[in-house]
């Protein structure tokens, strides 16, 4: 379930700060619109979907208190979070009769705002009658909780939520399912896992599906995973890799179990099996990577496979920045460097190419500091990029002209007729030739370029999402967000906050 936010404040910097510099997608929220006062906010509510309103109290034309009353009387399903200065706090509290969810005194922190929005989410769902709460909404709460559990320390509140959601972590393991194909099929993979589940619960973790198995026996877990792999291959021709953690007990081990499962995925490269099980022999426990680092390596391999080396470099920069700030042990950092080398070798091997005769493993082991090691990894990425680029096909003049025209006019409304006219051929001939030589249609090519350009623009936090949409030739921001998520598995803001340092 996705919650739509409306941010209301008469200060432009405050509106921009709240909408752009908080990772809303991490808690399943989207900023639908912003407004400078209550009157404009009411107009926005007629045009955009709104579930939660974050509003200042002091504004011209219509203040936050009047807006709260309007929402209470006309749109009671919308939750309101009121921002107020200390001097106005008692006045603001009079809005309690308008069912305001939370009062925050300025200046407030990002964490306080996020906590208030989470509380509003809970109230929106809980306020519905129990017999009408959809399964998807309950699943949303459990999925969000499990995603947070990978990073959140275990406190009494966590244990209470485990009981509330009926999740018994007394004895469990985690299986990580990696779809070796387009991320658009990840939800299809999740649905199949749910249908085939045996005393388990699965949730999406970026482009992976993590499944908790509450079995006392490993054999039953492996059998269930094997059946899922078989069905995907036979019915949908979708290859999938599975990594299974050891069995653990207690919520305190959840992060370790997730890390083991994700890390174990890499072992399938060295065997004919699609399923690998973690053990002390195949992955030394002293080298176990945190779940966040393991996921970064998975995303790095995906970026290289997609030939998105701008993204690949960004992931490496972010990873090394985190390693440096945490003063990670030198042997651990070099082990991560060796993992990246294995990923690079795997990417080139899949393209039936081999790494040039450079001694990268030796350079990694001999690196005297983290900066030298990062330099080695950057050269490694450049080598992979050169190897893949040199294998590219050569295209006919008409196709090259069409591609050049598309790239030069990407921010404009492109039509097949205009492109064909520039290439001096008729549109039907160009469409057939382009598909034959490139393996995909002109429309697919344009969409791919627009998504790649959007990734580049999203690296600048000063460019708003709707501005990125316009610059890549998509005038509808909502359609752009849907298209971006379909191709990357992430919303624009999820992509920005995850991959941009």
Short mmCIF file of C-alpha atoms in Angstrom, two decimals:
data_model
loop_
_atom_site.label_atom_id
_atom_site.label_comp_id
_atom_site.label_asym_id
_atom_site.label_seq_id
_atom_site.Cartn_x
_atom_site.Cartn_y
_atom_site.Cartn_z
CA UNK A 1 0.00 0.00 0.00
CA UNK A 2 1.32 3.44 -0.93
CA UNK A 3 0.38 6.56 1.04
CA UNK A 4 0.07 9.93 -0.71
CA UNK A 5 1.35 13.05 1.07
CA UNK A 6 0.34 16.69 0.67
CA UNK A 7 2.84 19.17 2.15
CA UNK A 8 1.55 22.65 3.01
CA UNK A 9 3.80 25.54 4.05
CA UNK A 10 4.12 29.15 2.95
CA UNK A 11 7.93 28.89 2.92
CA UNK A 12 9.24 27.43 -0.35
CA UNK A 13 12.43 26.11 1.29
CA UNK A 14 10.39 24.25 3.88
CA UNK A 15 8.17 22.69 1.20
CA UNK A 16 11.17 21.62 -0.84
CA UNK A 17 12.99 20.26 2.22
CA UNK A 18 10.05 18.15 3.34
CA UNK A 19 9.28 16.83 -0.15
CA UNK A 20 12.80 16.22 -1.50
CA UNK A 21 15.16 15.50 1.37
CA UNK A 22 13.29 12.79 3.22
CA UNK A 23 13.42 9.22 1.87
CA UNK A 24 9.62 8.86 1.70
CA UNK A 25 9.67 5.73 -0.47
CA UNK A 26 11.43 3.87 2.34
CA UNK A 27 8.14 4.03 4.29
CA UNK A 28 5.90 3.57 1.24
CA UNK A 29 4.96 7.23 0.82
CA UNK A 30 4.81 9.50 -2.22
CA UNK A 31 4.56 13.30 -2.20
CA UNK A 32 1.56 13.90 -4.46
CA UNK A 33 1.66 17.69 -4.28
CA UNK A 34 2.71 20.75 -2.25
CA UNK A 35 0.78 23.94 -1.45
CA UNK A 36 1.64 27.37 -0.02
CA UNK A 37 -1.51 27.79 2.07
CA UNK A 38 -4.73 26.08 3.12
CA UNK A 39 -6.79 27.34 0.21
CA UNK A 40 -4.31 25.96 -2.33
CA UNK A 41 -4.15 22.71 -0.36
CA UNK A 42 -7.92 22.24 -0.68
CA UNK A 43 -7.62 22.74 -4.44
CA UNK A 44 -4.81 20.18 -4.57
CA UNK A 45 -6.97 17.65 -2.71
CA UNK A 46 -9.50 17.85 -5.51
CA UNK A 47 -6.83 17.08 -8.11
CA UNK A 48 -4.44 14.62 -6.43
CA UNK A 49 -4.87 11.56 -4.18
CA UNK A 50 -4.09 12.49 -0.56
CA UNK A 51 -3.89 10.27 2.54
CA UNK A 52 -1.76 12.40 4.88
CA UNK A 53 -1.40 16.19 5.12
CA UNK A 54 1.65 17.78 6.76
CA UNK A 55 0.82 21.45 7.29
CA UNK A 56 2.23 24.53 8.94
CA UNK A 57 -0.17 26.46 11.20
CA UNK A 58 0.70 30.08 10.31
CA UNK A 59 0.01 30.81 6.63
CA UNK A 60 -1.66 33.61 4.65
CA UNK A 61 -5.21 33.32 3.23
CA UNK A 62 -6.02 30.11 5.11
CA UNK A 63 -4.00 28.82 8.07
CA UNK A 64 -3.38 25.24 9.12
CA UNK A 65 -6.09 25.27 11.77
CA UNK A 66 -8.79 26.24 9.27
CA UNK A 67 -7.46 23.62 6.84
CA UNK A 68 -7.62 20.98 9.62
CA UNK A 69 -11.26 21.89 10.26
CA UNK A 70 -12.07 21.61 6.54
CA UNK A 71 -10.45 18.17 6.35
CA UNK A 72 -12.28 17.03 9.51
CA UNK A 73 -15.63 18.13 8.10
CA UNK A 74 -15.16 17.13 4.46
CA UNK A 75 -12.36 14.54 4.17
CA UNK A 76 -12.20 12.76 7.56
CA UNK A 77 -10.29 9.81 6.08
CA UNK A 78 -7.22 12.07 5.65
CA UNK A 79 -4.73 12.19 8.54
CA UNK A 80 -3.31 15.61 9.50
CA UNK A 81 0.10 16.36 11.03
CA UNK A 82 0.36 19.96 12.27
CA UNK A 83 3.68 21.85 12.37
CA UNK A 84 3.73 24.72 14.84
CA UNK A 85 6.12 27.13 16.52
CA UNK A 86 6.58 26.94 20.29
CA UNK A 87 4.68 30.20 20.87
CA UNK A 88 1.63 28.90 18.99
CA UNK A 89 1.63 25.41 20.52
CA UNK A 90 -1.26 25.88 22.93
CA UNK A 91 -3.29 27.58 20.19
CA UNK A 92 -2.49 24.72 17.83
CA UNK A 93 -3.64 22.14 20.36
CA UNK A 94 -7.15 23.48 20.00
CA UNK A 95 -7.12 21.59 16.71
CA UNK A 96 -7.33 18.35 18.66
CA UNK A 97 -11.09 18.53 18.20
CA UNK A 98 -10.41 18.23 14.47
CA UNK A 99 -8.79 14.82 14.99
CA UNK A 100 -5.27 16.01 14.17
CA UNK A 101 -2.94 12.99 14.28
CA UNK A 102 0.22 14.65 15.58
CA UNK A 103 1.55 18.04 16.69
CA UNK A 104 5.23 18.77 15.97
CA UNK A 105 6.96 21.85 17.38
CA UNK A 106 9.40 23.59 15.03
CA UNK A 107 12.28 23.11 14.54
CA UNK A 108 11.76 19.39 14.18
CA UNK A 109 14.01 16.62 12.88
CA UNK A 110 13.55 14.28 9.93
CA UNK A 111 13.23 11.36 12.35
CA UNK A 112 10.37 13.04 14.22
CA UNK A 113 8.54 13.78 10.96
CA UNK A 114 9.02 10.21 9.69
CA UNK A 115 7.82 8.82 13.04
CA UNK A 116 4.71 11.02 12.89
CA UNK A 117 3.95 9.85 9.34
CA UNK A 118 4.37 6.20 10.37
CA UNK A 119 1.92 6.76 13.21
CA UNK A 120 -0.52 8.32 10.75
CA UNK A 121 -0.14 5.29 8.46
CA UNK A 122 -0.99 2.98 11.34
CA UNK A 123 -4.02 5.04 12.31
CA UNK A 124 -5.33 5.14 8.75
CA UNK A 125 -5.24 1.36 8.50
CA UNK A 126 -6.40 0.59 12.04
CA UNK A 127 -9.27 3.08 11.75
CA UNK A 128 -10.91 0.90 9.12
CA UNK A 129 -13.25 -1.78 10.35
CA UNK A 130 -11.41 -5.02 11.03
CA UNK A 131 -13.60 -7.03 8.69
CA UNK A 132 -12.87 -4.68 5.78
CA UNK A 133 -9.10 -4.44 6.12
CA UNK A 134 -7.69 -5.96 2.95
CA UNK A 135 -5.08 -8.66 3.12
CA UNK A 136 -2.77 -6.48 1.09
CA UNK A 137 -2.87 -3.76 3.75
CA UNK A 138 -2.00 -6.22 6.51
CA UNK A 139 0.77 -7.66 4.34
CA UNK A 140 2.06 -4.14 3.78
CA UNK A 141 2.50 -3.62 7.53
CA UNK A 142 4.28 -6.95 7.97
CA UNK A 143 6.52 -6.38 4.93
CA UNK A 144 7.47 -2.89 6.10
CA UNK A 145 8.27 -4.23 9.55
CA UNK A 146 10.48 -7.06 8.24
CA UNK A 147 12.33 -4.69 5.90
CA UNK A 148 13.08 -2.41 8.86
CA UNK A 149 14.13 -5.38 11.02
CA UNK A 150 17.12 -5.94 8.71
CA UNK A 151 18.57 -2.60 9.89
CA UNK A 152 16.78 -1.83 13.18
CA UNK A 153 18.22 -2.88 16.58
CA UNK A 154 15.96 -5.23 18.52
CA UNK A 155 14.12 -3.32 21.25
CA UNK A 156 11.00 -4.27 23.28
CA UNK A 157 8.77 -2.57 20.69
CA UNK A 158 10.15 -4.93 18.01
CA UNK A 159 9.26 -7.95 20.10
CA UNK A 160 5.73 -6.63 20.61
CA UNK A 161 5.30 -6.16 16.86
CA UNK A 162 6.52 -9.71 16.19
CA UNK A 163 3.76 -10.99 18.44
CA UNK A 164 1.19 -8.65 16.87
CA UNK A 165 1.99 -9.89 13.36
CA UNK A 166 2.14 -13.54 14.43
CA UNK A 167 5.81 -13.97 13.45
CA UNK A 168 7.53 -16.57 15.62
CA UNK A 169 11.31 -16.26 15.24
CA UNK A 170 12.16 -18.97 17.73
CA UNK A 171 13.60 -21.22 14.99
CA UNK A 172 13.86 -20.08 11.38
CA UNK A 173 16.02 -19.63 8.30
CA UNK A 174 15.85 -17.17 5.41
CA UNK A 175 15.94 -17.99 1.69
CA UNK A 176 16.89 -15.20 -0.73
CA UNK A 177 15.39 -15.56 -4.23
CA UNK A 178 17.22 -13.69 -7.01
CA UNK A 179 15.45 -13.52 -10.35
CA UNK A 180 18.02 -13.75 -13.16
CA UNK A 181 15.95 -11.70 -15.54
CA UNK A 182 13.99 -8.45 -15.83
CA UNK A 183 13.08 -6.95 -12.42
CA UNK A 184 9.54 -6.44 -13.71
CA UNK A 185 8.92 -10.14 -12.96
CA UNK A 186 9.86 -9.90 -9.28
CA UNK A 187 6.24 -9.58 -8.15
CA UNK A 188 5.40 -12.64 -10.25
CA UNK A 189 8.13 -14.50 -8.38
CA UNK A 190 6.70 -13.35 -5.04
CA UNK A 191 3.19 -14.51 -5.96
CA UNK A 192 4.49 -17.96 -6.87
CA UNK A 193 6.43 -18.24 -3.59
CA UNK A 194 3.26 -17.32 -1.69
CA UNK A 195 1.26 -19.98 -3.54
CA UNK A 196 3.92 -22.63 -2.85
CA UNK A 197 4.64 -21.60 0.73
CA UNK A 198 4.97 -24.21 3.47
CA UNK A 199 4.94 -22.62 6.92
CA UNK A 200 6.74 -19.54 5.64
CA UNK A 201 6.32 -15.84 4.98
CA UNK A 202 7.97 -13.86 2.16
CA UNK A 203 8.53 -10.17 1.52
CA UNK A 204 10.24 -8.05 -1.11
CA UNK A 205 13.68 -6.61 -0.33
CA UNK A 206 14.45 -4.32 -3.28
CA UNK A 207 14.81 -6.73 -6.26
CA UNK A 208 15.11 -9.81 -4.08
CA UNK A 209 12.41 -11.85 -2.39
CA UNK A 210 13.30 -12.99 1.13
CA UNK A 211 11.29 -15.88 2.54
CA UNK A 212 11.25 -16.87 6.21
CA UNK A 213 10.90 -20.60 6.77
CA UNK A 214 9.78 -21.79 10.17
CA UNK A 215 10.66 -25.45 9.52
CA UNK A 216 12.80 -27.48 11.92
CA UNK A 217 14.31 -29.40 8.98
CA UNK A 218 16.53 -28.00 6.22
CA UNK A 219 15.46 -30.68 3.71
CA UNK A 220 11.89 -29.39 3.61
CA UNK A 221 13.13 -25.85 2.94
CA UNK A 222 15.39 -27.01 0.09
CA UNK A 223 12.56 -29.11 -1.40
CA UNK A 224 10.17 -26.16 -1.34
CA UNK A 225 12.76 -23.87 -2.97
CA UNK A 226 13.50 -26.53 -5.62
CA UNK A 227 9.80 -26.76 -6.49
CA UNK A 228 9.59 -22.98 -6.93
CA UNK A 229 12.69 -23.02 -9.17
CA UNK A 230 11.22 -25.86 -11.25
CA UNK A 231 7.85 -24.15 -11.76
CA UNK A 232 9.44 -20.85 -12.76
CA UNK A 233 11.66 -22.59 -15.28
CA UNK A 234 9.02 -24.88 -16.80
CA UNK A 235 6.04 -22.52 -16.90
CA UNK A 236 7.61 -19.09 -17.31
CA UNK A 237 11.20 -19.77 -18.51
CA UNK A 238 12.42 -17.52 -15.69
CA UNK A 239 15.73 -18.64 -14.15
CA UNK A 240 16.11 -17.98 -10.43
CA UNK A 241 18.93 -18.38 -7.92
CA UNK A 242 18.34 -19.21 -4.25
CA UNK A 243 20.59 -18.71 -1.23
CA UNK A 244 19.57 -20.27 2.10
CA UNK A 245 20.89 -19.17 5.49
CA UNK A 246 21.59 -21.34 8.51
CA UNK A 247 18.82 -21.78 11.05
CA UNK A 248 18.70 -19.08 13.69
CA UNK A 249 16.79 -18.31 16.84
CA UNK A 250 15.49 -14.94 17.99
CA UNK A 251 14.97 -11.55 16.37
CA UNK A 252 18.54 -10.56 17.27
CA UNK A 253 19.84 -12.93 14.57
CA UNK A 254 17.54 -11.67 11.83
CA UNK A 255 20.14 -9.36 10.25
CA UNK A 256 22.73 -12.15 10.25
CA UNK A 257 20.30 -14.60 8.65
CA UNK A 258 19.38 -12.10 5.91
CA UNK A 259 23.07 -11.41 5.23
CA UNK A 260 23.89 -15.13 5.00
CA UNK A 261 21.04 -15.73 2.54
CA UNK A 262 22.02 -12.86 0.25
CA UNK A 263 25.72 -13.70 0.42
CA UNK A 264 25.10 -17.36 -0.36
CA UNK A 265 23.48 -16.43 -3.70
CA UNK A 266 26.98 -15.96 -5.13
CA UNK A 267 27.83 -19.65 -4.56
CA UNK A 268 25.48 -20.72 -7.34
CA UNK A 269 27.96 -19.30 -9.85
CA UNK A 270 30.41 -22.04 -8.90
CA UNK A 271 28.03 -25.00 -9.27
CA UNK A 272 25.37 -26.40 -11.57
CA UNK A 273 22.72 -26.01 -8.89
CA UNK A 274 20.32 -23.08 -8.54
CA UNK A 275 20.19 -23.49 -4.76
CA UNK A 276 23.05 -22.95 -2.32
CA UNK A 277 23.02 -23.41 1.46
CA UNK A 278 25.20 -21.39 3.82
CA UNK A 279 27.77 -23.27 5.86
CA UNK A 280 31.01 -22.55 7.67
CA UNK A 281 32.88 -24.44 4.95
CA UNK A 282 31.66 -22.56 1.87
CA UNK A 283 31.61 -19.06 3.43
CA UNK A 284 33.75 -18.35 6.47
CA UNK A 285 31.72 -16.74 9.22
CA UNK A 286 34.44 -14.17 9.81
CA UNK A 287 33.86 -12.86 6.29
CA UNK A 288 30.06 -12.65 6.54
CA UNK A 289 28.88 -9.41 5.02
CA UNK A 290 26.20 -7.17 6.49
CA UNK A 291 22.91 -7.42 4.60
CA UNK A 292 23.31 -3.88 3.25
CA UNK A 293 26.77 -4.66 1.81
CA UNK A 294 25.63 -7.96 0.33
CA UNK A 295 22.73 -6.17 -1.35
CA UNK A 296 25.09 -3.50 -2.72
CA UNK A 297 27.17 -6.24 -4.41
CA UNK A 298 24.03 -7.76 -5.90
CA UNK A 299 22.95 -4.34 -7.25
CA UNK A 300 26.47 -3.79 -8.62
CA UNK A 301 26.33 -7.02 -10.60
CA UNK A 302 22.89 -6.08 -11.93
CA UNK A 303 24.19 -2.67 -13.03
CA UNK A 304 27.12 -4.26 -14.90
CA UNK A 305 24.84 -6.79 -16.56
CA UNK A 306 22.64 -3.90 -17.71
CA UNK A 307 25.77 -2.04 -18.88
CA UNK A 308 24.87 0.85 -16.62
CA UNK A 309 28.40 1.75 -15.57
CA UNK A 310 27.42 5.20 -14.32
CA UNK A 311 25.31 3.42 -11.75
CA UNK A 312 28.03 0.80 -11.13
CA UNK A 313 30.58 3.50 -10.28
CA UNK A 314 28.04 5.22 -8.04
CA UNK A 315 27.43 1.99 -6.12
CA UNK A 316 31.18 1.44 -5.64
CA UNK A 317 31.67 5.02 -4.45
CA UNK A 318 28.84 4.69 -1.94
CA UNK A 319 30.11 1.30 -0.73
CA UNK A 320 33.67 2.48 -0.16
CA UNK A 321 32.46 5.64 1.55
CA UNK A 322 30.54 3.50 4.06
CA UNK A 323 33.52 1.18 4.56
CA UNK A 324 35.80 4.15 5.16
CA UNK A 325 33.46 5.88 7.62
CA UNK A 326 32.99 2.65 9.61
CA UNK A 327 36.77 1.94 9.75
CA UNK A 328 36.15 -1.58 8.50
CA UNK A 329 38.95 -4.11 8.97
CA UNK A 330 41.44 -4.18 6.07
CA UNK A 331 40.95 -7.91 5.47
CA UNK A 332 37.17 -7.40 5.30
CA UNK A 333 37.53 -4.58 2.77
CA UNK A 334 39.87 -6.65 0.59
CA UNK A 335 37.45 -9.56 0.79
CA UNK A 336 34.76 -7.25 -0.60
CA UNK A 337 37.18 -6.20 -3.35
CA UNK A 338 37.68 -9.87 -4.22
CA UNK A 339 33.91 -10.34 -4.35
CA UNK A 340 33.66 -7.47 -6.84
CA UNK A 341 36.35 -9.12 -8.98
CA UNK A 342 34.29 -12.34 -9.00
CA UNK A 343 31.22 -10.38 -10.04
CA UNK A 344 33.15 -8.70 -12.88
CA UNK A 345 34.48 -12.06 -14.08
CA UNK A 346 30.96 -13.50 -13.99
CA UNK A 347 29.51 -10.61 -16.03
CA UNK A 348 32.14 -10.99 -18.76
CA UNK A 349 31.82 -14.77 -18.73
CA UNK A 350 28.09 -14.49 -19.36
CA UNK A 351 28.92 -12.31 -22.38
CA UNK A 352 31.38 -15.03 -23.52
CA UNK A 353 34.28 -12.66 -22.87
CA UNK A 354 37.35 -13.02 -20.64
CA UNK A 355 39.09 -10.46 -18.49
CA UNK A 356 42.31 -9.06 -20.04
CA UNK A 357 45.54 -10.56 -18.61
CA UNK A 358 45.79 -8.04 -15.76
CA UNK A 359 46.55 -9.27 -12.26
CA UNK A 360 43.55 -7.72 -10.54
CA UNK A 361 43.36 -10.27 -7.67
CA UNK A 362 46.99 -9.58 -6.86
CA UNK A 363 46.43 -5.80 -7.05
CA UNK A 364 43.51 -6.16 -4.64
CA UNK A 365 45.51 -8.18 -2.13
CA UNK A 366 48.52 -5.81 -2.35
CA UNK A 367 46.51 -2.57 -1.96
CA UNK A 368 48.14 -0.58 0.85
CA UNK A 369 45.03 1.42 1.78
CA UNK A 370 41.33 1.75 1.00
CA UNK A 371 41.94 4.57 -1.49
CA UNK A 372 44.34 2.46 -3.55
CA UNK A 373 41.89 -0.44 -3.43
CA UNK A 374 39.04 1.76 -4.67
CA UNK A 375 41.27 2.89 -7.54
CA UNK A 376 41.89 -0.76 -8.49
CA UNK A 377 38.16 -1.48 -8.45
CA UNK A 378 37.48 1.55 -10.64
CA UNK A 379 40.02 0.30 -13.21
CA UNK A 380 38.35 -3.11 -13.02
CA UNK A 381 34.96 -1.57 -13.85
CA UNK A 382 36.52 0.34 -16.73
CA UNK A 383 38.01 -2.90 -18.05
CA UNK A 384 34.63 -4.62 -17.91
CA UNK A 385 32.96 -1.69 -19.67
CA UNK A 386 35.58 -1.67 -22.44
CA UNK A 387 35.21 -5.42 -22.91
CA UNK A 388 31.45 -5.23 -23.25
CA UNK A 389 31.53 -2.17 -25.50
CA UNK A 390 34.02 -3.70 -27.91
CA UNK A 391 31.62 -6.58 -28.50
CA UNK A 392 28.76 -4.33 -29.61
CA UNK A 393 27.32 -4.87 -33.10
CA UNK A 394 27.54 -2.39 -35.94
CA UNK A 395 24.27 -1.09 -37.38
CA UNK A 396 23.09 0.15 -40.77
CA UNK A 397 23.24 3.91 -41.54
CA UNK A 398 19.45 4.28 -41.23
CA UNK A 399 19.43 2.73 -37.76
CA UNK A 400 22.43 4.80 -36.66
CA UNK A 401 20.78 7.99 -37.92
CA UNK A 402 17.56 7.13 -36.13
CA UNK A 403 19.40 6.38 -32.88
CA UNK A 404 21.37 9.65 -33.09
CA UNK A 405 18.19 11.65 -33.71
CA UNK A 406 16.45 9.98 -30.75
CA UNK A 407 19.36 10.74 -28.43
CA UNK A 408 19.51 14.38 -29.54
CA UNK A 409 15.74 14.93 -29.07
CA UNK A 410 15.12 12.74 -26.04
CA UNK A 411 13.43 15.53 -24.05
CA UNK A 412 10.92 16.13 -26.87
CA UNK A 413 7.81 14.27 -27.96
CA UNK A 414 9.20 11.68 -30.37
CA UNK A 415 7.11 10.02 -33.06
CA UNK A 416 8.02 7.23 -35.48
CA UNK A 417 7.11 9.48 -38.42
CA UNK A 418 9.53 12.24 -37.34
CA UNK A 419 12.34 9.77 -36.72
CA UNK A 420 11.84 8.04 -40.07
CA UNK A 421 11.70 11.38 -41.89
CA UNK A 422 15.09 12.31 -40.38
CA UNK A 423 16.55 8.92 -41.41
CA UNK A 424 15.14 9.40 -44.97
CA UNK A 425 13.13 6.16 -44.98
CA UNK A 426 9.47 5.33 -44.53
CA UNK A 427 8.32 4.55 -40.98
CA UNK A 428 7.31 0.92 -41.54
CA UNK A 429 10.71 0.07 -43.07
CA UNK A 430 12.57 1.80 -40.22
CA UNK A 431 10.45 0.03 -37.61
CA UNK A 432 11.19 -3.41 -39.13
CA UNK A 433 14.90 -2.72 -39.65
CA UNK A 434 15.40 -1.29 -36.19
CA UNK A 435 13.71 -4.28 -34.57
CA UNK A 436 15.70 -6.74 -36.68
CA UNK A 437 19.12 -5.19 -36.02
CA UNK A 438 18.67 -4.14 -32.40
CA UNK A 439 16.40 -6.86 -31.10
CA UNK A 440 13.89 -4.38 -29.67
CA UNK A 441 11.48 -1.81 -31.02
CA UNK A 442 12.07 1.93 -31.39
CA UNK A 443 9.61 2.55 -28.55
CA UNK A 444 11.53 0.20 -26.26
CA UNK A 445 14.78 1.92 -27.25
CA UNK A 446 13.39 5.38 -26.46
CA UNK A 447 12.06 4.19 -23.11
CA UNK A 448 15.41 2.62 -22.21
CA UNK A 449 17.29 5.82 -23.04
CA UNK A 450 14.84 7.90 -21.04
CA UNK A 451 15.20 5.67 -18.00
CA UNK A 452 19.01 5.79 -18.27
CA UNK A 453 18.95 9.59 -18.63
CA UNK A 454 16.62 9.79 -15.63
CA UNK A 455 19.12 7.80 -13.56
CA UNK A 456 21.78 10.34 -14.44
CA UNK A 457 19.57 13.30 -13.52
CA UNK A 458 18.49 11.70 -10.26
CA UNK A 459 22.10 11.86 -9.11
CA UNK A 460 21.49 15.58 -8.54
CA UNK A 461 19.39 16.01 -5.40
CA UNK A 462 18.51 19.56 -6.43
CA UNK A 463 16.44 18.34 -9.39
CA UNK A 464 12.92 17.40 -8.35
CA UNK A 465 11.32 14.21 -9.65
CA UNK A 466 8.80 16.03 -11.81
CA UNK A 467 11.63 18.06 -13.35
CA UNK A 468 13.49 14.84 -14.19
CA UNK A 469 10.31 13.55 -15.83
CA UNK A 470 10.05 16.64 -18.02
CA UNK A 471 13.73 16.58 -19.01
CA UNK A 472 13.47 13.04 -20.35
CA UNK A 473 10.39 13.84 -22.42
CA UNK A 474 7.67 12.43 -20.15
CA UNK A 475 5.26 15.18 -19.16
CA UNK A 476 3.17 13.14 -16.70
CA UNK A 477 5.20 12.65 -13.45
CA UNK A 478 2.91 9.87 -12.23
CA UNK A 479 3.37 7.89 -15.46
CA UNK A 480 7.11 8.53 -15.29
CA UNK A 481 7.27 7.09 -11.75
CA UNK A 482 5.34 3.99 -12.82
CA UNK A 483 7.53 3.51 -15.90
CA UNK A 484 10.75 4.00 -13.91
CA UNK A 485 9.69 1.47 -11.27
CA UNK A 486 8.64 -1.03 -13.94
CA UNK A 487 12.12 -0.95 -15.52
CA UNK A 488 14.30 -0.64 -12.39
CA UNK A 489 12.22 -2.20 -9.65
CA UNK A 490 12.55 1.05 -7.68
CA UNK A 491 10.67 4.33 -7.65
CA UNK A 492 12.70 7.43 -8.63
CA UNK A 493 13.15 8.45 -4.99
CA UNK A 494 14.05 4.91 -3.90
CA UNK A 495 16.68 4.87 -6.64
CA UNK A 496 18.03 8.31 -5.68
CA UNK A 497 18.30 7.57 -1.98
CA UNK A 498 19.73 4.09 -2.36
CA UNK A 499 22.39 4.65 -4.98
CA UNK A 500 23.39 8.29 -4.63
CA UNK A 501 25.98 8.94 -1.88
#
